[in-house]
Structures are given as structure tokens and as C-alpha cells.
Amino acid sequence: MGLGPTKTGAFTALVPCLPMFFSTWETYHTHTLFLGYFNGPTEGLMIACSIMVISGYYGPQIWTYRIADVIGYGDFFNDLSFRDLWVPILLFSFFVAHLPDCIRNVMKARRSANLPILPVFLDWTPMLVYCLSIGAWLFSPYSSLLSHNRLVLFCLTMSFVFGRLTTKIILHHLVHQPFPYWTVMLVPLVGGAVLANLPRFGLPAISPVAEVWYLRGYFVFALVAYMRWALLTIDRICTFLDINCLTIKKRKLDPKEELKKLAKAAKERNGRQA
């Protein structure tokens, strides 16, 4: 859509984290992965692919055209472009078509189990910290990340942070542990939000060079922390189940030899019984 390193571009890149988190939260409490009438894996991907096809055929500048010039109704749309409606469409899709179903399913599951409902909303804490910190950092007038085209690096870093956030919930659900309210990867994110707003506290603003090096350090930290945690988790699961991660573990005996061994054991058992 030709959004580039803008606030709308950042919002578009990071907004898919919202439905992913709340679907994971929903699964934790209901033990079922629900896909509503409008969801990311189906309708969301179809819309994204359609936008890419249209942008590839007509060029990304098509989204800057006035809606009235394309479909008419100038009195209604005035000077609105397709891009102007993008953020409201995303917000409407999430808050109307996705989030209410997640809340309703969790409430239904809690009621059926005779469990209180209000405590589950505390589970939103890590996501609120994640979203508010991103907004405070990227959208701060004292931050240079967008103006210096650092959005890609920021999104790559957030992919590991959010990946740890959600997979931790999945793992706790799998092993029947309490809901995880925090991950250490959120600490540098909160720190970045504070650094980007130092002038609000009467302190000098962080320089663009220092800010990008902080982000690079955050990226390395998030990458190492996530990979280490992922490898440890995979190793524990594979060891417990006695399986390999990406390959099928070879049997200790050939299947034919194993069948012969089982048949021989059965024959000996029957002989003893006779």
C-alpha cells in the first residue's frame, strides 16, 4: 500500500499481534481454538493477498486515489482516499468481528467451570504493556525510528518479543501452569518507551545514533533469549516423548525383526499357559 515507515505503516505491521494474542488467551481458558466468522488465518490472509495483488497490478499509488473518483458518491466520501479508511477498517474488524467472540467464549468456559470471570482480564496485562510501550516509543515526537527508516528492524525485534509472549502462554496451557503475566523481553521495550520520551521528564532527548544502537542491542538480546528458550523447550519435549524434532526417529529394531520378536514372545507365553 506504499505506507513506508509511517505511523500507519507501523500500525499495519504490528496490529496482527492483537488477534493472535487474544485467540491464544481464548484457547488457554477454553482449551479450544475457535475461528470466528472473521479471523486472521482465513479472511485476514485473503484480504492481505488481495491487497498485494492489487498493488502489484495497479501500483501502490492506487490506495492514495480519492474514493469518490473511483466509485463516485463525492458528497459522502469527500476527499477520503482508500488509505484513509485502512486503519478504521482494521480497528473495526478487530473490535467488532474478533475480540467480542474471544471474550464471550472465555466467559462461557469460566461459567461452565464455576470459576470467576473478572480475574481473566488481568491476563491482558502483558499485551497492554506491549501495545502501550510500542505506541509510546514509535509515535513519540522525540523518536527517530520512523523518520530514519528503522521500522523493519523494530518489527523484527518485536516478532521475537511477541513470539515469546504468546508461545509462553501456549506452553503454560500445555503443561497446566498459571497464566504468564510477564516476560523479560518486555523490559527493554518499556525502556525504549522511556528513552524516547525523556524530554517529557525534563531530560535531553536521546540522539538518533544512540537510539538505533539501543534498538540493535534489543534485537540481539531478543534473538538470543528467544532462540535459547525455544531450543530448551524443544529439547525438553523431545526428550520426554523420546522423539526427534524435525526427523522421524529410527526404530532400534527393523519392523520385521520386531514383529518376529513379538510373535516369538507370544508363542512362548501361549506355550507356558498350555
PDB file of C-alpha atoms in Angstrom:
ATOM      1  CA  MET A   1       0.000   0.000   0.000  1.00  0.00           C
ATOM      2  CA  GLY A   2       3.024   2.253  -0.095  1.00  0.00           C
ATOM      3  CA  LEU A   3       2.763   3.095   3.605  1.00  0.00           C
ATOM      4  CA  GLY A   4       6.509   3.003   4.292  1.00  0.00           C
ATOM      5  CA  PRO A   5       7.999   3.913   7.686  1.00  0.00           C
ATOM      6  CA  THR A   6       4.968   5.903   8.812  1.00  0.00           C
ATOM      7  CA  LYS A   7       2.670   5.625  11.798  1.00  0.00           C
ATOM      8  CA  THR A   8       0.116   3.878   9.604  1.00  0.00           C
ATOM      9  CA  GLY A   9       2.786   1.537   8.292  1.00  0.00           C
ATOM     10  CA  ALA A  10       3.875   0.688  11.832  1.00  0.00           C
ATOM     11  CA  PHE A  11       0.285   0.135  12.896  1.00  0.00           C
ATOM     12  CA  THR A  12      -0.350  -2.140   9.903  1.00  0.00           C
ATOM     13  CA  ALA A  13       2.768  -4.189  10.607  1.00  0.00           C
ATOM     14  CA  LEU A  14       2.033  -4.691  14.307  1.00  0.00           C
ATOM     15  CA  VAL A  15      -1.769  -4.842  14.531  1.00  0.00           C
ATOM     16  CA  PRO A  16      -1.914  -8.600  13.677  1.00  0.00           C
ATOM     17  CA  CYS A  17      -0.426  -9.189  17.134  1.00  0.00           C
ATOM     18  CA  LEU A  18      -3.766  -8.228  18.699  1.00  0.00           C
ATOM     19  CA  PRO A  19      -5.955 -11.030  17.278  1.00  0.00           C
ATOM     20  CA  MET A  20      -3.111 -13.519  17.743  1.00  0.00           C
ATOM     21  CA  PHE A  21      -2.772 -12.710  21.441  1.00  0.00           C
ATOM     22  CA  PHE A  22      -6.475 -12.793  22.195  1.00  0.00           C
ATOM     23  CA  SER A  23      -7.008 -16.034  20.289  1.00  0.00           C
ATOM     24  CA  THR A  24      -4.161 -17.567  22.326  1.00  0.00           C
ATOM     25  CA  TRP A  25      -5.698 -16.174  25.516  1.00  0.00           C
ATOM     26  CA  GLU A  26      -9.041 -17.613  24.476  1.00  0.00           C
ATOM     27  CA  THR A  27      -7.502 -21.044  23.831  1.00  0.00           C
ATOM     28  CA  TYR A  28      -5.760 -21.007  27.224  1.00  0.00           C
ATOM     29  CA  HIS A  29      -9.079 -20.687  29.053  1.00  0.00           C
ATOM     30  CA  THR A  30     -11.404 -22.663  26.759  1.00  0.00           C
ATOM     31  CA  HIS A  31      -8.941 -25.398  25.658  1.00  0.00           C
ATOM     32  CA  THR A  32     -10.314 -24.902  22.150  1.00  0.00           C
ATOM     33  CA  LEU A  33      -9.006 -22.884  19.229  1.00  0.00           C
ATOM     34  CA  PHE A  34     -12.010 -21.019  17.873  1.00  0.00           C
ATOM     35  CA  LEU A  35     -12.015 -19.358  14.466  1.00  0.00           C
ATOM     36  CA  GLY A  36     -14.816 -16.846  14.217  1.00  0.00           C
ATOM     37  CA  TYR A  37     -16.730 -15.706  11.171  1.00  0.00           C
ATOM     38  CA  PHE A  38     -13.947 -13.201  10.540  1.00  0.00           C
ATOM     39  CA  ASN A  39     -10.428 -14.207  11.568  1.00  0.00           C
ATOM     40  CA  GLY A  40      -6.792 -13.716  10.624  1.00  0.00           C
ATOM     41  CA  PRO A  41      -5.845 -17.164   9.240  1.00  0.00           C
ATOM     42  CA  THR A  42      -8.617 -17.072   6.632  1.00  0.00           C
ATOM     43  CA  GLU A  43     -10.254 -13.727   5.901  1.00  0.00           C
ATOM     44  CA  GLY A  44      -7.228 -11.772   7.115  1.00  0.00           C
ATOM     45  CA  LEU A  45      -4.845 -13.595   4.792  1.00  0.00           C
ATOM     46  CA  MET A  46      -7.309 -13.355   1.898  1.00  0.00           C
ATOM     47  CA  ILE A  47      -7.539  -9.580   2.347  1.00  0.00           C
ATOM     48  CA  ALA A  48      -3.751  -9.233   2.649  1.00  0.00           C
ATOM     49  CA  CYS A  49      -3.169 -11.307  -0.501  1.00  0.00           C
ATOM     50  CA  SER A  50      -5.808  -9.351  -2.405  1.00  0.00           C
ATOM     51  CA  ILE A  51      -4.178  -6.054  -1.425  1.00  0.00           C
ATOM     52  CA  MET A  52      -0.785  -7.313  -2.580  1.00  0.00           C
ATOM     53  CA  VAL A  53      -2.213  -8.494  -5.903  1.00  0.00           C
ATOM     54  CA  ILE A  54      -3.972  -5.165  -6.495  1.00  0.00           C
ATOM     55  CA  SER A  55      -0.841  -3.221  -5.504  1.00  0.00           C
ATOM     56  CA  GLY A  56       1.283  -5.367  -7.796  1.00  0.00           C
ATOM     57  CA  TYR A  57      -1.035  -4.900 -10.769  1.00  0.00           C
ATOM     58  CA  TYR A  58      -2.052  -1.243 -10.410  1.00  0.00           C
ATOM     59  CA  GLY A  59       0.819   0.030  -8.287  1.00  0.00           C
ATOM     60  CA  PRO A  60       0.674   1.055  -4.601  1.00  0.00           C
ATOM     61  CA  GLN A  61      -0.376   4.570  -5.585  1.00  0.00           C
ATOM     62  CA  ILE A  62      -3.899   3.247  -6.211  1.00  0.00           C
ATOM     63  CA  TRP A  63      -4.570   3.381  -2.465  1.00  0.00           C
ATOM     64  CA  THR A  64      -3.993   7.144  -2.474  1.00  0.00           C
ATOM     65  CA  TYR A  65      -6.785   7.747  -5.001  1.00  0.00           C
ATOM     66  CA  ARG A  66      -9.896   9.537  -3.848  1.00  0.00           C
ATOM     67  CA  ILE A  67     -12.717   7.058  -3.303  1.00  0.00           C
ATOM     68  CA  ALA A  68     -15.128   9.456  -4.969  1.00  0.00           C
ATOM     69  CA  ASP A  69     -13.023   9.429  -8.148  1.00  0.00           C
ATOM     70  CA  VAL A  70     -13.252   5.645  -8.355  1.00  0.00           C
ATOM     71  CA  ILE A  71     -16.773   4.737  -7.222  1.00  0.00           C
ATOM     72  CA  GLY A  72     -18.492   8.121  -7.074  1.00  0.00           C
ATOM     73  CA  TYR A  73     -20.600   9.440  -4.162  1.00  0.00           C
ATOM     74  CA  GLY A  74     -18.449  12.554  -3.798  1.00  0.00           C
ATOM     75  CA  ASP A  75     -20.906  14.149  -1.377  1.00  0.00           C
ATOM     76  CA  PHE A  76     -20.463  11.222   1.004  1.00  0.00           C
ATOM     77  CA  PHE A  77     -16.738  10.417   0.705  1.00  0.00           C
ATOM     78  CA  ASN A  78     -15.489  13.953   0.027  1.00  0.00           C
ATOM     79  CA  ASP A  79     -11.676  13.814  -0.180  1.00  0.00           C
ATOM     80  CA  LEU A  80     -11.225  10.477   1.574  1.00  0.00           C
ATOM     81  CA  SER A  81      -8.780   8.061  -0.049  1.00  0.00           C
ATOM     82  CA  PHE A  82      -8.715   4.288   0.268  1.00  0.00           C
ATOM     83  CA  ARG A  83      -5.720   4.618   2.579  1.00  0.00           C
ATOM     84  CA  ASP A  84      -7.674   6.903   4.915  1.00  0.00           C
ATOM     85  CA  LEU A  85     -10.127   4.080   5.604  1.00  0.00           C
ATOM     86  CA  TRP A  86      -7.447   1.443   6.220  1.00  0.00           C
ATOM     87  CA  VAL A  87      -6.894   1.975   9.960  1.00  0.00           C
ATOM     88  CA  PRO A  88     -10.637   2.297  10.773  1.00  0.00           C
ATOM     89  CA  ILE A  89     -11.293  -0.930   8.847  1.00  0.00           C
ATOM     90  CA  LEU A  90      -8.603  -2.787  10.803  1.00  0.00           C
ATOM     91  CA  LEU A  91      -9.841  -1.467  14.132  1.00  0.00           C
ATOM     92  CA  PHE A  92     -13.456  -2.256  13.296  1.00  0.00           C
ATOM     93  CA  SER A  93     -12.538  -5.782  12.203  1.00  0.00           C
ATOM     94  CA  PHE A  94     -10.734  -6.462  15.468  1.00  0.00           C
ATOM     95  CA  PHE A  95     -13.026  -4.800  17.993  1.00  0.00           C
ATOM     96  CA  VAL A  96     -16.278  -5.896  16.350  1.00  0.00           C
ATOM     97  CA  ALA A  97     -15.592  -9.129  14.475  1.00  0.00           C
ATOM     98  CA  HIS A  98     -12.871 -10.744  16.614  1.00  0.00           C
ATOM     99  CA  LEU A  99     -12.496  -9.584  20.221  1.00  0.00           C
ATOM    100  CA  PRO A 100     -16.155  -9.939  21.324  1.00  0.00           C
ATOM    101  CA  ASP A 101     -16.217 -13.630  20.345  1.00  0.00           C
ATOM    102  CA  CYS A 102     -12.993 -14.257  22.283  1.00  0.00           C
ATOM    103  CA  ILE A 103     -14.428 -12.656  25.417  1.00  0.00           C
ATOM    104  CA  ARG A 104     -17.756 -14.424  25.054  1.00  0.00           C
ATOM    105  CA  ASN A 105     -16.142 -17.857  24.673  1.00  0.00           C
ATOM    106  CA  VAL A 106     -13.873 -17.317  27.679  1.00  0.00           C
ATOM    107  CA  MET A 107     -16.794 -16.142  29.828  1.00  0.00           C
ATOM    108  CA  LYS A 108     -18.824 -19.166  28.766  1.00  0.00           C
ATOM    109  CA  ALA A 109     -15.989 -21.541  29.645  1.00  0.00           C
ATOM    110  CA  ARG A 110     -15.431 -19.912  33.039  1.00  0.00           C
ATOM    111  CA  ARG A 111     -19.128 -20.035  33.897  1.00  0.00           C
ATOM    112  CA  SER A 112     -19.375 -23.712  32.946  1.00  0.00           C
ATOM    113  CA  ALA A 113     -16.449 -24.445  35.281  1.00  0.00           C
ATOM    114  CA  ASN A 114     -17.923 -22.295  38.087  1.00  0.00           C
ATOM    115  CA  LEU A 115     -14.874 -20.026  38.019  1.00  0.00           C
ATOM    116  CA  PRO A 116     -14.805 -16.224  38.488  1.00  0.00           C
ATOM    117  CA  ILE A 117     -14.708 -14.163  35.317  1.00  0.00           C
ATOM    118  CA  LEU A 118     -13.126 -10.848  36.292  1.00  0.00           C
ATOM    119  CA  PRO A 119      -9.630 -12.255  37.099  1.00  0.00           C
ATOM    120  CA  VAL A 120      -9.139 -13.398  33.494  1.00  0.00           C
ATOM    121  CA  PHE A 121      -8.981  -9.796  32.338  1.00  0.00           C
ATOM    122  CA  LEU A 122      -5.761  -9.375  34.302  1.00  0.00           C
ATOM    123  CA  ASP A 123      -4.270 -11.674  31.663  1.00  0.00           C
ATOM    124  CA  TRP A 124      -4.342  -8.722  29.292  1.00  0.00           C
ATOM    125  CA  THR A 125      -1.563  -7.018  31.286  1.00  0.00           C
ATOM    126  CA  PRO A 126       1.405  -8.128  29.131  1.00  0.00           C
ATOM    127  CA  MET A 127      -0.401  -7.187  25.923  1.00  0.00           C
ATOM    128  CA  LEU A 128      -1.331  -3.770  27.282  1.00  0.00           C
ATOM    129  CA  VAL A 129       2.302  -3.185  28.269  1.00  0.00           C
ATOM    130  CA  TYR A 130       3.396  -4.371  24.815  1.00  0.00           C
ATOM    131  CA  CYS A 131       0.990  -2.114  22.886  1.00  0.00           C
ATOM    132  CA  LEU A 132       1.350   0.975  25.073  1.00  0.00           C
ATOM    133  CA  SER A 133       5.143   0.742  25.052  1.00  0.00           C
ATOM    134  CA  ILE A 134       5.247   0.386  21.269  1.00  0.00           C
ATOM    135  CA  GLY A 135       2.966   3.371  20.857  1.00  0.00           C
ATOM    136  CA  ALA A 136       4.916   5.474  23.344  1.00  0.00           C
ATOM    137  CA  TRP A 137       8.196   4.626  21.606  1.00  0.00           C
ATOM    138  CA  LEU A 138       7.379   4.710  17.896  1.00  0.00           C
ATOM    139  CA  PHE A 139       4.874   7.546  17.966  1.00  0.00           C
ATOM    140  CA  SER A 140       6.864   9.796  20.271  1.00  0.00           C
ATOM    141  CA  PRO A 141       7.790  13.115  18.604  1.00  0.00           C
ATOM    142  CA  TYR A 142      11.286  12.682  20.058  1.00  0.00           C
ATOM    143  CA  SER A 143      11.879   9.239  18.489  1.00  0.00           C
ATOM    144  CA  SER A 144      13.868   8.925  15.260  1.00  0.00           C
ATOM    145  CA  LEU A 145      12.974   5.325  14.375  1.00  0.00           C
ATOM    146  CA  LEU A 146      10.304   6.169  11.797  1.00  0.00           C
ATOM    147  CA  SER A 147      11.987   9.271  10.400  1.00  0.00           C
ATOM    148  CA  HIS A 148      15.260   7.343   9.968  1.00  0.00           C
ATOM    149  CA  ASN A 149      13.572   4.301   8.415  1.00  0.00           C
ATOM    150  CA  ARG A 150      14.190   1.828  11.259  1.00  0.00           C
ATOM    151  CA  LEU A 151      10.727   0.264  11.120  1.00  0.00           C
ATOM    152  CA  VAL A 152      11.892  -3.065   9.654  1.00  0.00           C
ATOM    153  CA  LEU A 153      14.446  -3.597  12.425  1.00  0.00           C
ATOM    154  CA  PHE A 154      11.856  -2.631  15.019  1.00  0.00           C
ATOM    155  CA  CYS A 155       9.307  -5.105  13.620  1.00  0.00           C
ATOM    156  CA  LEU A 156      11.890  -7.901  13.518  1.00  0.00           C
ATOM    157  CA  THR A 157      12.684  -7.240  17.161  1.00  0.00           C
ATOM    158  CA  MET A 158       9.009  -7.198  18.106  1.00  0.00           C
ATOM    159  CA  SER A 159       8.472 -10.504  16.313  1.00  0.00           C
ATOM    160  CA  PHE A 160      10.731 -12.233  18.840  1.00  0.00           C
ATOM    161  CA  VAL A 161       9.224 -10.344  21.774  1.00  0.00           C
ATOM    162  CA  PHE A 162       5.669 -11.174  20.776  1.00  0.00           C
ATOM    163  CA  GLY A 163       6.681 -14.712  19.830  1.00  0.00           C
ATOM    164  CA  ARG A 164       7.969 -15.280  23.344  1.00  0.00           C
ATOM    165  CA  LEU A 165       4.847 -13.683  24.807  1.00  0.00           C
ATOM    166  CA  THR A 166       2.361 -15.934  23.018  1.00  0.00           C
ATOM    167  CA  THR A 167       4.329 -19.179  22.921  1.00  0.00           C
ATOM    168  CA  LYS A 168       4.827 -18.839  26.669  1.00  0.00           C
ATOM    169  CA  ILE A 169       1.043 -18.798  27.055  1.00  0.00           C
ATOM    170  CA  ILE A 170       0.744 -21.860  24.816  1.00  0.00           C
ATOM    171  CA  LEU A 171       3.378 -23.730  26.813  1.00  0.00           C
ATOM    172  CA  HIS A 172       1.746 -22.862  30.134  1.00  0.00           C
ATOM    173  CA  HIS A 173      -1.555 -24.062  28.736  1.00  0.00           C
ATOM    174  CA  LEU A 174       0.073 -27.309  27.605  1.00  0.00           C
ATOM    175  CA  VAL A 175       1.619 -28.087  30.995  1.00  0.00           C
ATOM    176  CA  HIS A 176      -1.303 -26.684  33.047  1.00  0.00           C
ATOM    177  CA  GLN A 177       0.629 -23.818  34.606  1.00  0.00           C
ATOM    178  CA  PRO A 178      -0.749 -20.424  35.732  1.00  0.00           C
ATOM    179  CA  PHE A 179      -1.134 -17.753  33.083  1.00  0.00           C
ATOM    180  CA  PRO A 180       2.190 -15.957  32.443  1.00  0.00           C
ATOM    181  CA  TYR A 181       1.815 -12.256  33.132  1.00  0.00           C
ATOM    182  CA  TRP A 182       5.321 -11.203  32.187  1.00  0.00           C
ATOM    183  CA  THR A 183       8.371 -11.936  30.079  1.00  0.00           C
ATOM    184  CA  VAL A 184      11.810 -10.423  30.481  1.00  0.00           C
ATOM    185  CA  MET A 185      11.732  -9.342  26.832  1.00  0.00           C
ATOM    186  CA  LEU A 186       9.243  -6.606  27.713  1.00  0.00           C
ATOM    187  CA  VAL A 187      11.758  -4.823  29.936  1.00  0.00           C
ATOM    188  CA  PRO A 188      13.842  -3.294  27.090  1.00  0.00           C
ATOM    189  CA  LEU A 189      10.603  -2.337  25.320  1.00  0.00           C
ATOM    190  CA  VAL A 190       9.474  -0.335  28.326  1.00  0.00           C
ATOM    191  CA  GLY A 191      12.992   1.091  28.499  1.00  0.00           C
ATOM    192  CA  GLY A 192      12.790   2.198  24.874  1.00  0.00           C
ATOM    193  CA  ALA A 193       9.476   3.905  25.530  1.00  0.00           C
ATOM    194  CA  VAL A 194      11.038   5.815  28.416  1.00  0.00           C
ATOM    195  CA  LEU A 195      14.146   6.784  26.437  1.00  0.00           C
ATOM    196  CA  ALA A 196      12.030   8.068  23.555  1.00  0.00           C
ATOM    197  CA  ASN A 197      10.182  10.400  25.912  1.00  0.00           C
ATOM    198  CA  LEU A 198      12.993  11.747  28.080  1.00  0.00           C
ATOM    199  CA  PRO A 199      12.165  15.392  27.222  1.00  0.00           C
ATOM    200  CA  ARG A 200       8.768  14.912  28.851  1.00  0.00           C
ATOM    201  CA  PHE A 201      10.656  14.377  32.114  1.00  0.00           C
ATOM    202  CA  GLY A 202      12.862  17.417  31.637  1.00  0.00           C
ATOM    203  CA  LEU A 203      15.845  15.444  30.311  1.00  0.00           C
ATOM    204  CA  PRO A 204      17.644  15.836  26.959  1.00  0.00           C
ATOM    205  CA  ALA A 205      16.347  13.735  24.069  1.00  0.00           C
ATOM    206  CA  ILE A 206      18.214  10.606  23.068  1.00  0.00           C
ATOM    207  CA  SER A 207      20.214  11.009  19.858  1.00  0.00           C
ATOM    208  CA  PRO A 208      19.234   9.044  16.719  1.00  0.00           C
ATOM    209  CA  VAL A 209      22.565   7.181  16.831  1.00  0.00           C
ATOM    210  CA  ALA A 210      22.096   6.132  20.447  1.00  0.00           C
ATOM    211  CA  GLU A 211      18.508   5.136  19.804  1.00  0.00           C
ATOM    212  CA  VAL A 212      19.318   2.893  16.850  1.00  0.00           C
ATOM    213  CA  TRP A 213      22.143   1.218  18.771  1.00  0.00           C
ATOM    214  CA  TYR A 214      19.757   0.607  21.661  1.00  0.00           C
ATOM    215  CA  LEU A 215      17.337  -0.980  19.191  1.00  0.00           C
ATOM    216  CA  ARG A 216      20.105  -3.109  17.681  1.00  0.00           C
ATOM    217  CA  GLY A 217      21.123  -4.290  21.133  1.00  0.00           C
ATOM    218  CA  TYR A 218      17.479  -5.055  21.902  1.00  0.00           C
ATOM    219  CA  PHE A 219      17.246  -7.082  18.695  1.00  0.00           C
ATOM    220  CA  VAL A 220      20.308  -9.185  19.573  1.00  0.00           C
ATOM    221  CA  PHE A 221      19.028  -9.702  23.117  1.00  0.00           C
ATOM    222  CA  ALA A 222      15.567 -10.727  21.903  1.00  0.00           C
ATOM    223  CA  LEU A 223      17.008 -13.067  19.264  1.00  0.00           C
ATOM    224  CA  VAL A 224      19.369 -14.832  21.684  1.00  0.00           C
ATOM    225  CA  ALA A 225      16.832 -15.039  24.513  1.00  0.00           C
ATOM    226  CA  TYR A 226      14.090 -16.387  22.259  1.00  0.00           C
ATOM    227  CA  MET A 227      16.292 -18.943  20.496  1.00  0.00           C
ATOM    228  CA  ARG A 228      17.748 -20.209  23.762  1.00  0.00           C
ATOM    229  CA  TRP A 229      14.290 -20.564  25.281  1.00  0.00           C
ATOM    230  CA  ALA A 230      12.950 -22.253  22.125  1.00  0.00           C
ATOM    231  CA  LEU A 231      15.826 -24.741  21.959  1.00  0.00           C
ATOM    232  CA  LEU A 232      15.495 -25.619  25.639  1.00  0.00           C
ATOM    233  CA  THR A 233      11.740 -26.099  25.314  1.00  0.00           C
ATOM    234  CA  ILE A 234      12.029 -28.248  22.191  1.00  0.00           C
ATOM    235  CA  ASP A 235      14.800 -30.333  23.757  1.00  0.00           C
ATOM    236  CA  ARG A 236      12.750 -30.987  26.914  1.00  0.00           C
ATOM    237  CA  ILE A 237       9.661 -32.010  24.949  1.00  0.00           C
ATOM    238  CA  CYS A 238      11.582 -34.252  22.546  1.00  0.00           C
ATOM    239  CA  THR A 239      13.476 -35.891  25.412  1.00  0.00           C
ATOM    240  CA  PHE A 240      10.289 -36.550  27.338  1.00  0.00           C
ATOM    241  CA  LEU A 241       8.492 -38.031  24.311  1.00  0.00           C
ATOM    242  CA  ASP A 242      11.630 -39.769  23.023  1.00  0.00           C
ATOM    243  CA  ILE A 243      11.248 -38.236  19.562  1.00  0.00           C
ATOM    244  CA  ASN A 244      13.334 -36.122  17.207  1.00  0.00           C
ATOM    245  CA  CYS A 245      12.387 -32.550  16.381  1.00  0.00           C
ATOM    246  CA  LEU A 246      12.485 -32.406  12.584  1.00  0.00           C
ATOM    247  CA  THR A 247      13.058 -36.058  11.648  1.00  0.00           C
ATOM    248  CA  ILE A 248      11.397 -39.395  12.335  1.00  0.00           C
ATOM    249  CA  LYS A 249      13.396 -41.290  14.901  1.00  0.00           C
ATOM    250  CA  LYS A 250      14.642 -44.634  13.634  1.00  0.00           C
ATOM    251  CA  ARG A 251      13.482 -47.719  15.426  1.00  0.00           C
ATOM    252  CA  LYS A 252      16.028 -49.676  17.362  1.00  0.00           C
ATOM    253  CA  LEU A 253      14.923 -52.825  15.511  1.00  0.00           C
ATOM    254  CA  ASP A 254      13.794 -53.427  11.974  1.00  0.00           C
ATOM    255  CA  PRO A 255       9.963 -53.667  11.857  1.00  0.00           C
ATOM    256  CA  LYS A 256      10.116 -57.257  10.570  1.00  0.00           C
ATOM    257  CA  GLU A 257      12.550 -58.262  13.280  1.00  0.00           C
ATOM    258  CA  GLU A 258      10.379 -56.539  15.858  1.00  0.00           C
ATOM    259  CA  LEU A 259       7.320 -58.469  14.635  1.00  0.00           C
ATOM    260  CA  LYS A 260       9.252 -61.730  14.802  1.00  0.00           C
ATOM    261  CA  LYS A 261      10.328 -60.923  18.331  1.00  0.00           C
ATOM    262  CA  LEU A 262       6.761 -60.157  19.377  1.00  0.00           C
ATOM    263  CA  ALA A 263       5.461 -63.334  17.715  1.00  0.00           C
ATOM    264  CA  LYS A 264       8.120 -65.431  19.445  1.00  0.00           C
ATOM    265  CA  ALA A 265       7.263 -63.884  22.818  1.00  0.00           C
ATOM    266  CA  ALA A 266       3.563 -64.558  22.251  1.00  0.00           C
ATOM    267  CA  LYS A 267       4.285 -68.166  21.244  1.00  0.00           C
ATOM    268  CA  GLU A 268       6.369 -68.734  24.362  1.00  0.00           C
ATOM    269  CA  ARG A 269       3.652 -67.192  26.520  1.00  0.00           C
ATOM    270  CA  ASN A 270       0.993 -69.442  24.978  1.00  0.00           C
ATOM    271  CA  GLY A 271       3.228 -72.465  25.472  1.00  0.00           C
ATOM    272  CA  ARG A 272       3.632 -71.749  29.172  1.00  0.00           C
ATOM    273  CA  GLN A 273      -0.133 -71.312  29.537  1.00  0.00           C
ATOM    274  CA  ALA A 274      -0.716 -74.724  27.845  1.00  0.00           C
TER     275      ALA A 274
END
